[in-house]
Coordinates of C-alpha atoms in Angstrom, one line a residue:
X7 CA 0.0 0.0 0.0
X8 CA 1.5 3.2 -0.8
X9 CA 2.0 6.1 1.9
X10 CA 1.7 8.5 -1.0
X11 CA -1.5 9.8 -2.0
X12 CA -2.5 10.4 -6.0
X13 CA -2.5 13.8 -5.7
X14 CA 0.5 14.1 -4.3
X15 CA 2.2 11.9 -6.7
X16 CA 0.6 13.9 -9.7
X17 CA 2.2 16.8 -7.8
X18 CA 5.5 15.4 -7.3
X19 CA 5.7 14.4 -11.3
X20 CA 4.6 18.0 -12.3
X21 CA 7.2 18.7 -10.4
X22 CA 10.1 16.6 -11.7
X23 CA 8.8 17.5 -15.3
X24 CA 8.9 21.3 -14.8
X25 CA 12.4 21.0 -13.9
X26 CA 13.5 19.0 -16.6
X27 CA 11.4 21.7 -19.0
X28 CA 13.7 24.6 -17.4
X29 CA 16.8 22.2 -18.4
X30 CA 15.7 21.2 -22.0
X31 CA 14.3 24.9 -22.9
X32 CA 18.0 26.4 -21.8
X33 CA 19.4 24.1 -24.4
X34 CA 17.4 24.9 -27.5
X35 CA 14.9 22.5 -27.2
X36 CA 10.5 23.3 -26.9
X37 CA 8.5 21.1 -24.5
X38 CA 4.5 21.3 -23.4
X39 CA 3.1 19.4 -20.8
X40 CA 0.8 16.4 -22.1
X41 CA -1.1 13.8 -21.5
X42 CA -4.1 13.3 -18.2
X43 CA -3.3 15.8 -16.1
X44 CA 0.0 16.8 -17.7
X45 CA 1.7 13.4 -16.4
X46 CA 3.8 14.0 -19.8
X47 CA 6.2 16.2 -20.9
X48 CA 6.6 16.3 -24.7
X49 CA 10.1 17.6 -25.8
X50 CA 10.7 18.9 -29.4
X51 CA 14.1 19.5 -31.2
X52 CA 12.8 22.6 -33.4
X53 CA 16.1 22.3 -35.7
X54 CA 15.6 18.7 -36.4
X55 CA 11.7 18.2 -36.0
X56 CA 12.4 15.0 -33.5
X57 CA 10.5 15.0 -30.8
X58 CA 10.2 12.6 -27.5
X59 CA 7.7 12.1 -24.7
X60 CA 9.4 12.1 -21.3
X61 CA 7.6 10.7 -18.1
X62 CA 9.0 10.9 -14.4
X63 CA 8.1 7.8 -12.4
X64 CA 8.4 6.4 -9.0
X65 CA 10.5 3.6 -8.0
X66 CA 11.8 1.9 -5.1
X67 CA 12.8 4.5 -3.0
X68 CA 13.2 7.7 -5.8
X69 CA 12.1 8.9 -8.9
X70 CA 13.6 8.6 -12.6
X71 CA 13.1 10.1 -16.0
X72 CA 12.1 8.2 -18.7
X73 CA 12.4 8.4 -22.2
X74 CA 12.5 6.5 -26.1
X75 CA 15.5 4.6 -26.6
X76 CA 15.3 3.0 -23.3
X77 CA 16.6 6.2 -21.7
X78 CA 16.6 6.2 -18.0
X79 CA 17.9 8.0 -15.3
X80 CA 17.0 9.2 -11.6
X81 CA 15.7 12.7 -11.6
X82 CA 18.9 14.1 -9.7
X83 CA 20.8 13.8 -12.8
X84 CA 18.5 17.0 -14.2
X85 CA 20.9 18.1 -16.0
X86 CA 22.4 14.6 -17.9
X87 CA 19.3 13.9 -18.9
X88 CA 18.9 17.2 -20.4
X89 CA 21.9 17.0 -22.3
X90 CA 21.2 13.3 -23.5
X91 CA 18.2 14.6 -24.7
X92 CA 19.4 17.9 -26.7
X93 CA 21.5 14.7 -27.7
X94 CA 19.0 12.4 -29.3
X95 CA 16.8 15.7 -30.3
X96 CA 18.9 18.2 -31.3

């Protein structure tokens, strides 16, 4: 059973997302929130037209990025995943 209610874990993704928007935007790259209740972000390379759908997840005890590719990586690494994904979108 979690300790963590819905909300709050809706919360704590918006969250984690909005920070990784910050990162991506400050390298080039356009994101929107999407998906129910913005549970998505949606990142877009406007040079190369590639684009990626990023999720932040619980798991065990922390939370990780997700992304195509099998990209993966806990949300403390902000600003690697940013970079791998200016990499992959460009």
């Amino acid at each position: 059973m979690s300790v963590v209610g819905e909300g709050e874990t809706a919360e704590v993704r918006r969250r984690h997302l909005a920070a990784l928007a910050y990162e991506v935007e400050s390298r080039g790259l356009v994101w929107k929130f999407a998906g129910p209740d913005e549970s998505l972000l949606a990142v877009h390379g406007p040079r190369t037209g590639r684009q990626a759908m990023v999720v932040a997840t619980p798991s065990g005890d922390g939370w990780y990025y997700l992304w195509p590719g099998g990209g993966m990586a806990e949300v403390a690494r902000l600003a690697e995943v940013a970079d791998r994904l200016h990499a992959l979108l460009g």
